[in-house]
mmCIF file of C-alpha atoms and ligand atoms in Angstrom:
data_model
loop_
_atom_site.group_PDB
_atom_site.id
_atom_site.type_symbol
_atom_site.label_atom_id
_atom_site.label_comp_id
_atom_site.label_asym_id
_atom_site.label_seq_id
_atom_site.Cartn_x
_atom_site.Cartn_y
_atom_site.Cartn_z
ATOM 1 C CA UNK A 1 17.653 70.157 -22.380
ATOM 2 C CA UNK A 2 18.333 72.739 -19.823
ATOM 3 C CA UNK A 3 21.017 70.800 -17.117
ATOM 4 C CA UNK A 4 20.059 70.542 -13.578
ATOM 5 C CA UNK A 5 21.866 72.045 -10.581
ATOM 6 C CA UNK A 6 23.390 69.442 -8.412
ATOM 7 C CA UNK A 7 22.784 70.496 -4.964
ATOM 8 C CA UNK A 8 22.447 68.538 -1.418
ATOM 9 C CA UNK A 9 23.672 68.258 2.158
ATOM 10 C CA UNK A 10 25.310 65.564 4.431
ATOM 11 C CA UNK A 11 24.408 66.263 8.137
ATOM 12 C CA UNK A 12 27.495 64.982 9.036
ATOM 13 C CA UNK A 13 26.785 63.645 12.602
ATOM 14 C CA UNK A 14 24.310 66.036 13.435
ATOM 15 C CA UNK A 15 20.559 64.975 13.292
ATOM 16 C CA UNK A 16 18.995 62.478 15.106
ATOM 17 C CA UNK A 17 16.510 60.309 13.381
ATOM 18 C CA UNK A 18 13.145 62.579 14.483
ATOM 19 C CA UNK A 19 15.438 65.629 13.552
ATOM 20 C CA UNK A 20 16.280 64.695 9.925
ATOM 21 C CA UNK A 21 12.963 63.469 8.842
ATOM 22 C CA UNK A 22 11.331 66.433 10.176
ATOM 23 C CA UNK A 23 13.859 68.565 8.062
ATOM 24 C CA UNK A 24 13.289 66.096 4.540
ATOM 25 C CA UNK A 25 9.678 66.351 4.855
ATOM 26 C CA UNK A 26 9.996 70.065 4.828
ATOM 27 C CA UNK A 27 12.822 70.524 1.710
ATOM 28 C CA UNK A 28 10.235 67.803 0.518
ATOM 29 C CA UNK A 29 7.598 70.981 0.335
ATOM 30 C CA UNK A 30 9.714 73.495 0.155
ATOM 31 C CA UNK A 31 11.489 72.488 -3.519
ATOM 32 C CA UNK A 32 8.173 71.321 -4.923
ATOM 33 C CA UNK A 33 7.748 74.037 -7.623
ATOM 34 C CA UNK A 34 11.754 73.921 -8.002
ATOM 35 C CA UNK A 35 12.545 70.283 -8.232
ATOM 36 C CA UNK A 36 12.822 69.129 -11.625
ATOM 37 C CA UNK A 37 14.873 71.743 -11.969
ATOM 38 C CA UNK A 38 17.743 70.108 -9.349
ATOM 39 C CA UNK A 39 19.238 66.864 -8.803
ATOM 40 C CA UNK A 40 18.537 67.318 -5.174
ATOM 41 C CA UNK A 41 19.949 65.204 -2.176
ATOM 42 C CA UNK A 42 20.273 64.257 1.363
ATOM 43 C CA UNK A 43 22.876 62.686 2.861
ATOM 44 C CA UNK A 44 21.801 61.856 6.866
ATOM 45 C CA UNK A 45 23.015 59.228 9.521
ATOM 46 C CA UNK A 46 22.608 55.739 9.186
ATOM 47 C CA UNK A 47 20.034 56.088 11.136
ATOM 48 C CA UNK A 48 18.215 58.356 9.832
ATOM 49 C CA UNK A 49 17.814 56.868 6.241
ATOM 50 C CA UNK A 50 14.792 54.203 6.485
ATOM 51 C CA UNK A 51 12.515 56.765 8.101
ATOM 52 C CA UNK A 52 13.824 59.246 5.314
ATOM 53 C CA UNK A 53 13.211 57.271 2.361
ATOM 54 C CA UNK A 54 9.663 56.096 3.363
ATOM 55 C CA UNK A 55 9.206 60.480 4.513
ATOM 56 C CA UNK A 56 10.384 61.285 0.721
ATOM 57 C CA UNK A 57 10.007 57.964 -1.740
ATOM 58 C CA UNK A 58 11.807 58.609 -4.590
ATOM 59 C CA UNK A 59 11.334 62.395 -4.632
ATOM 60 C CA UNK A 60 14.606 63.116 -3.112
ATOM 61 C CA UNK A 61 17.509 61.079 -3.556
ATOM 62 C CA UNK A 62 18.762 59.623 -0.132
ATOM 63 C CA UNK A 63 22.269 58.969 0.433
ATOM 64 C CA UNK A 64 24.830 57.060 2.987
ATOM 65 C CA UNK A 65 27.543 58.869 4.406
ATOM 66 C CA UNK A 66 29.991 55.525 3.694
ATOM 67 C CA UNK A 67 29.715 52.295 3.055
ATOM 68 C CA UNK A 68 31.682 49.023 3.609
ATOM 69 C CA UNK A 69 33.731 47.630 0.726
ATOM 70 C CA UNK A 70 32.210 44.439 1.490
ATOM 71 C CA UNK A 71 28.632 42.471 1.157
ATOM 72 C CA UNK A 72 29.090 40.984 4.595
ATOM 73 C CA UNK A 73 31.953 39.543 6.845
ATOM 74 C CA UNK A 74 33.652 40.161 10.026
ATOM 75 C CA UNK A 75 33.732 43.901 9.995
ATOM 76 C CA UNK A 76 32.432 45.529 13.084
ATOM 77 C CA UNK A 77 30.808 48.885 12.984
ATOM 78 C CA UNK A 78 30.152 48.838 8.917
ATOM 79 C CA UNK A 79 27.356 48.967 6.809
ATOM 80 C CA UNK A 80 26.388 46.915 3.667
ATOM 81 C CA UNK A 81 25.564 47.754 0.304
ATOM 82 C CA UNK A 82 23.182 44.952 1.067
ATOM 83 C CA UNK A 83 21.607 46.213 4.008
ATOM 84 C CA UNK A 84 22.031 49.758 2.305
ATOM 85 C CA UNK A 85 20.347 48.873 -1.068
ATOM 86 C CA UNK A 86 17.048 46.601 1.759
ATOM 87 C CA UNK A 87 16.189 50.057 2.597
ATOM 88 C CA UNK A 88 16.115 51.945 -0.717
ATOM 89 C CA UNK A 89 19.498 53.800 -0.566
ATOM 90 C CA UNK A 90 21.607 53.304 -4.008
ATOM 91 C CA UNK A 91 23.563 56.420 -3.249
ATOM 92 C CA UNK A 92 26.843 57.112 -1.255
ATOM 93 C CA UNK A 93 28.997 59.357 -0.134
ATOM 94 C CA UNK A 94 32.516 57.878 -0.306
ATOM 95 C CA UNK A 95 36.107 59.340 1.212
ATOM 96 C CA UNK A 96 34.144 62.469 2.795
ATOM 97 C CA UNK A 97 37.249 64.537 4.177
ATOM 98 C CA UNK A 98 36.360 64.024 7.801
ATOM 99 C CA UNK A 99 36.159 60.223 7.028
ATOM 100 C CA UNK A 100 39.977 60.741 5.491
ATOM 101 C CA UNK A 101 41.433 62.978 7.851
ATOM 102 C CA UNK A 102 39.968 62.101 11.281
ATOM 103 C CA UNK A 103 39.286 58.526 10.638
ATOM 104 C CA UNK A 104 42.363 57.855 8.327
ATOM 105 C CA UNK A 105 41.040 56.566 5.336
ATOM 106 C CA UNK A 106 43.540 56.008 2.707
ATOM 107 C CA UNK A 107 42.822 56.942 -1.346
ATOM 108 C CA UNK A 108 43.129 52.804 -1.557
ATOM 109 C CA UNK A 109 40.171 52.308 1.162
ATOM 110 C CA UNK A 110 38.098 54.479 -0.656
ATOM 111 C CA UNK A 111 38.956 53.089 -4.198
ATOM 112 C CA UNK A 112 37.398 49.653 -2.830
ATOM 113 C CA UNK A 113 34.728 50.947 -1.679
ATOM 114 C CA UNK A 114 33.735 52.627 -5.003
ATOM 115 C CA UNK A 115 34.503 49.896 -6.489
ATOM 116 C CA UNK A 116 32.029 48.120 -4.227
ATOM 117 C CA UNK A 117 29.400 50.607 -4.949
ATOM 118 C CA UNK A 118 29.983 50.027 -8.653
ATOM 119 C CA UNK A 119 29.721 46.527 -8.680
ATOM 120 C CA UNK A 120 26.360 47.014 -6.691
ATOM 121 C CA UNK A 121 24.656 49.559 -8.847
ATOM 122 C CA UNK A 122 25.442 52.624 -6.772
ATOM 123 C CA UNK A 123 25.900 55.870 -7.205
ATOM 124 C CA UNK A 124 29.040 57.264 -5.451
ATOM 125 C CA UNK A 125 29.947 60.869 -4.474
ATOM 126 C CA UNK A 126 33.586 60.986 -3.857
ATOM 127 C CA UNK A 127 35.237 63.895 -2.033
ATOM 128 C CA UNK A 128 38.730 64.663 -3.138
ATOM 129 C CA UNK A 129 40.436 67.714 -2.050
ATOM 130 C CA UNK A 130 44.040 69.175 -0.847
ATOM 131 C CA UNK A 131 45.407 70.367 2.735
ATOM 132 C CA UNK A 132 46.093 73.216 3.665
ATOM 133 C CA UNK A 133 50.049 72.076 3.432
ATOM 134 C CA UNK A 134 49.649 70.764 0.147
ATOM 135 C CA UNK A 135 48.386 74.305 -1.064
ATOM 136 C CA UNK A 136 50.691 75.942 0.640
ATOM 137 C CA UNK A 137 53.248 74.061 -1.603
ATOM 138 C CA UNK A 138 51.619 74.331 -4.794
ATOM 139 C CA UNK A 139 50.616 70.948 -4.819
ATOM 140 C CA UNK A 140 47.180 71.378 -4.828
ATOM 141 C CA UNK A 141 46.475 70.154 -8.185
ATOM 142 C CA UNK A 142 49.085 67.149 -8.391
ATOM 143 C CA UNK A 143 47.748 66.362 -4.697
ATOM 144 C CA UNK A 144 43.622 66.125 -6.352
ATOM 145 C CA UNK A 145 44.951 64.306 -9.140
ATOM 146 C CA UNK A 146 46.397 61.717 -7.234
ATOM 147 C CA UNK A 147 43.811 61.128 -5.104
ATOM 148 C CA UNK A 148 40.976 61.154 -8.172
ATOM 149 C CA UNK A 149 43.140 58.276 -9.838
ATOM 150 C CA UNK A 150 43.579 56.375 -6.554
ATOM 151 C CA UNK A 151 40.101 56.102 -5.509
ATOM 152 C CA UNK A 152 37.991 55.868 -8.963
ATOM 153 C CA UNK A 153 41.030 54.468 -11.400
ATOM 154 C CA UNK A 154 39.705 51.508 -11.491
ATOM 155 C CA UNK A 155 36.104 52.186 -12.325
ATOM 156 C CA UNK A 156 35.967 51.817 -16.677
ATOM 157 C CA UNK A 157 34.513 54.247 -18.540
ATOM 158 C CA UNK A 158 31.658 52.605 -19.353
ATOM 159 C CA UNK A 159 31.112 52.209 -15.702
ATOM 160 C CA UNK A 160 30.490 56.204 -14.952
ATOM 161 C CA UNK A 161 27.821 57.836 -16.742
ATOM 162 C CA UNK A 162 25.092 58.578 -14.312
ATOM 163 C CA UNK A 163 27.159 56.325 -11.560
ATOM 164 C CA UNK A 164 30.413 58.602 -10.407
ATOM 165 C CA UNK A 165 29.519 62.348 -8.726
ATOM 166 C CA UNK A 166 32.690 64.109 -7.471
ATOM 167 C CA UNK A 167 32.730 66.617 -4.746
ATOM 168 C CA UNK A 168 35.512 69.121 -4.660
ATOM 169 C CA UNK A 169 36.027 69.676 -1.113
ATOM 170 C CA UNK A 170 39.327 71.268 -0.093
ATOM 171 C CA UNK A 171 40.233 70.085 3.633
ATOM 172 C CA UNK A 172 40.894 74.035 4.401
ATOM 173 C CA UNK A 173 37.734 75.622 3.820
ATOM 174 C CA UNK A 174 35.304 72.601 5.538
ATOM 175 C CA UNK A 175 33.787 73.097 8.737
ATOM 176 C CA UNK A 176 33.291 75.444 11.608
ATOM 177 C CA UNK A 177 37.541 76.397 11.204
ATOM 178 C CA UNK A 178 37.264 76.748 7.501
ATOM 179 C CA UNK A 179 37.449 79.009 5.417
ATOM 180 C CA UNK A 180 35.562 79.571 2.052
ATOM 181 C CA UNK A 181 37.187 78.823 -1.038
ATOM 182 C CA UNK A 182 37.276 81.811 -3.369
ATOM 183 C CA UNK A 183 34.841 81.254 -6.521
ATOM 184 C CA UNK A 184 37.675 81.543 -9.180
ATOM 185 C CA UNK A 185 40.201 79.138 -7.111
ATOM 186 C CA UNK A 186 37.109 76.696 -7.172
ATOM 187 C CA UNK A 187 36.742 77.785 -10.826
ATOM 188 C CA UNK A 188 40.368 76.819 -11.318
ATOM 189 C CA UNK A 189 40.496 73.979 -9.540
ATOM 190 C CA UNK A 190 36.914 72.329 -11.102
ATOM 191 C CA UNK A 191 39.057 72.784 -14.164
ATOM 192 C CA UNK A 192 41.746 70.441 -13.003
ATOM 193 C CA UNK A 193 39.576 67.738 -11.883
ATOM 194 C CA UNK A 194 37.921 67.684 -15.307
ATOM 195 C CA UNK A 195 40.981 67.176 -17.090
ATOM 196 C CA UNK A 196 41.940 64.598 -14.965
ATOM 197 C CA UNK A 197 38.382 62.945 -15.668
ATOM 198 C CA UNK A 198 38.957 63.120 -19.274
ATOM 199 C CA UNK A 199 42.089 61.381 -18.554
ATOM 200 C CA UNK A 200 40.358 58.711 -16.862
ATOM 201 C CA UNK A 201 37.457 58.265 -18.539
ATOM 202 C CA UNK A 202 37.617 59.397 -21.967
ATOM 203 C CA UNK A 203 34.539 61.608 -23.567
ATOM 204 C CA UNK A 204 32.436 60.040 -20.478
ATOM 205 C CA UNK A 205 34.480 62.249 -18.386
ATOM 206 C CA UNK A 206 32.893 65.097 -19.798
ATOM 207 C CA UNK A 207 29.769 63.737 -17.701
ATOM 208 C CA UNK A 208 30.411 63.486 -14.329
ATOM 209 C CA UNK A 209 28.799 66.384 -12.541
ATOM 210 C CA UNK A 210 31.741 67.975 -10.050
ATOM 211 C CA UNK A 211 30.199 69.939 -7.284
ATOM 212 C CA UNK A 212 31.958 72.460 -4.772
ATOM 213 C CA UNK A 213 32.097 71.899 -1.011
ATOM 214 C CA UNK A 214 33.005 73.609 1.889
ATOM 215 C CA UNK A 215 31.791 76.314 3.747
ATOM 216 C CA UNK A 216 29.450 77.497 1.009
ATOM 217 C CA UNK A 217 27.082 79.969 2.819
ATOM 218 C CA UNK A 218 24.662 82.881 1.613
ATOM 219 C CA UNK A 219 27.156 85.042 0.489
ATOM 220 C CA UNK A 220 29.204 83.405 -1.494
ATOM 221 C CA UNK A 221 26.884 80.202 -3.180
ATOM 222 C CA UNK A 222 25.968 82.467 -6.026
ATOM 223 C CA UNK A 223 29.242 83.479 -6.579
ATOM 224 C CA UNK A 224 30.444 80.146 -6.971
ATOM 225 C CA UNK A 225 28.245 78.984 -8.731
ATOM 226 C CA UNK A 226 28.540 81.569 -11.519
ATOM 227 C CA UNK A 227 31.573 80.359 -12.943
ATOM 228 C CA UNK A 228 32.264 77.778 -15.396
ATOM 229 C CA UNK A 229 32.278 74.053 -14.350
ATOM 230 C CA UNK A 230 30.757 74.123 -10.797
ATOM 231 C CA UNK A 231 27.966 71.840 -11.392
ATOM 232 C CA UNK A 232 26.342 71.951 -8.202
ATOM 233 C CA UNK A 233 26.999 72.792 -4.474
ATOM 234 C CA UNK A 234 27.365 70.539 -1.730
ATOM 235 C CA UNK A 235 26.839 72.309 1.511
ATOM 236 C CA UNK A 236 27.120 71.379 5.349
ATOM 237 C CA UNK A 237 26.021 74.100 8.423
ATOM 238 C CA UNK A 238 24.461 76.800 5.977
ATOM 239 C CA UNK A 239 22.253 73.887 4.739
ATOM 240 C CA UNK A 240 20.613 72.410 8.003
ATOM 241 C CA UNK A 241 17.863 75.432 8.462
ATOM 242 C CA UNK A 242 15.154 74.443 5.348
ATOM 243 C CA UNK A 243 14.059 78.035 5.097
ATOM 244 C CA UNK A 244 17.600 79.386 4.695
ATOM 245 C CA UNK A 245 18.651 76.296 2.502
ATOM 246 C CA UNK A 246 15.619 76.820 0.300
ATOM 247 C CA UNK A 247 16.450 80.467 -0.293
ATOM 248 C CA UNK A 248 20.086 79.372 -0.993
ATOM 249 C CA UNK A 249 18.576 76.991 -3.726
ATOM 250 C CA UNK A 250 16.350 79.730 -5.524
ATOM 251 C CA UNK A 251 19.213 82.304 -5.301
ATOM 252 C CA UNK A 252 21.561 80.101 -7.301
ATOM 253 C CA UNK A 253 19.362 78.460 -9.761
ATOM 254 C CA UNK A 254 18.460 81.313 -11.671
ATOM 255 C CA UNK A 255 22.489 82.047 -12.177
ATOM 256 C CA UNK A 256 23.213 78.419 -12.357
ATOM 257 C CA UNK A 257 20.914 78.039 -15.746
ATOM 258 C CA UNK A 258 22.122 81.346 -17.127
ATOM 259 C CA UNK A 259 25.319 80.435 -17.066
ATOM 260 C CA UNK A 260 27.177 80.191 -20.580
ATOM 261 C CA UNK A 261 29.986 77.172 -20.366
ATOM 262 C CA UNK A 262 30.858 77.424 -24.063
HETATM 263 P P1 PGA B 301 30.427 72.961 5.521
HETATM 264 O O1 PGA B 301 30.585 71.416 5.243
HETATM 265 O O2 PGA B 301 29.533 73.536 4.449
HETATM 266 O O3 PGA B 301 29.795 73.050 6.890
HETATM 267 O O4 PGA B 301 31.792 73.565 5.473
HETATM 268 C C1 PGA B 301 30.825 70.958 3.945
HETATM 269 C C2 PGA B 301 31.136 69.498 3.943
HETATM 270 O O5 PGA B 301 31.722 68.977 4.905
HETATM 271 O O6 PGA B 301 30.810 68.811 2.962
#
């Protein structure tokens, strides 16, 4: 069985609710011919994820950008998997680097929260990924490590398969001020993370799909995505026009399924 390209987008804070279902209905045509091919997702504001499940059904899988590590309590501002899971969302996106670095979440917030999205069925996509600093001082792979045995450590192996994605998103290339990882430091650093899966998870660490992040755009997605271990692409700004997203998609499939791991 040929393996599918993991590729999405979070929108980050950008759409409104008209805005985002407007753009899902359209990747909704767009991928039609494309999509068995991809495990394809979208990642909008709360808001924005009733009106985009009912827009797509079950033809595109619809994420949170966090979640509460709670079912309910005194916790103002946060969302349940309850209320999550109401509306058809069984997907999340958990210790995104904005949520670490401008909203101080800590490797131990996020590990309860996938633990919370384990123990409700979820599927979690956690971001881990090193500073700028910690590159700077060769820590980048002790410094991804860490973070990967912080947050999911306490997930069992049994608990993965099908249930833990893992977005390698280095703080320095994200965003407007960032700047593009080159496709063999991603290459490298995909590498790392899967030995430290292994480590976690035995032989079901050999499963979890790792995608790149940050600042992928049309001139470098195929790139990255030709070398060994990128499993998918997870892409903000380039990703927000459907035209230019689509033709992002059909430029890297092609040299995502030609690709030779062994
Ligand atoms: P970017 O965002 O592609 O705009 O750099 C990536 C992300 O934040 O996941």
């Amino acid at each position: 069985m040929t393996r599918k390209l993991y590729i999405g987008t979070n929108t980050k804070m950008f759409q409104t609710g008209s805005e985002a279902e407007a753009f899902i209905r359209r990747m909704d045509e767009l991928i039609d011919d494309i999509r068995d091919r991809l495990e394809f997702f979208f990642i909008p504001s709360y808001t924005s994820l009733e009106r985009s499940v009912k827009a797509v059904g079950d033809r595109i899988r619809i994420g949170a950008q966090n979640m509460a590590w709670e079912e309910r309590g005194q916790f103002t501002g946060e969302i349940s998997p309850l209320m999550l899971d109401e509306i058809g969302v069984r997907f999340v996106l958990i210790g995104h680097s904005e949520r670490r670095h401008v909203f101080r979440e800590t490797d131990e917030d996020e590990a309860r929260k996938i633990r919370c999205a384990a123990d409700h069925g979820f599927t979690s996509l956690l971001c881990v990924g090193e500073t700028a600093e910690q590159k700077n001082s060769g820590l980048a792979a002790a410094s991804v490590m860490e973070q990967l045995k912080q947050s999911a450590g306490t997930l069992k192996a049994e608990e993965v398969p099908g249930k833990l994605w893992i977005a390698y998103e280095p703080v320095w290339a994200i965003g407007k001020s960032g700047v593009p990882a080159s496709a063999s430091y991603a290459e490298e650093m995909h590498g790392v993370i899967r030995t430290a899966l292994r480590e976690l998870f035995g032989p079901n660490g050999d499963d979890i799909p790792i995608l790149y992040g940050g600042s992928v755009n049309p001139s470098n997605a195929v790139d990255i995505i030709s070398r060994k271990g990128i499993d998918g692409l997870f892409i903000g700004r380039s990703a927000w026009d459907p035209e230019r997203f689509d033709s992002i998609i059909r430029e890297v499939l092609p040299v995502f399924e030609s690709r030779n791991d062994d």
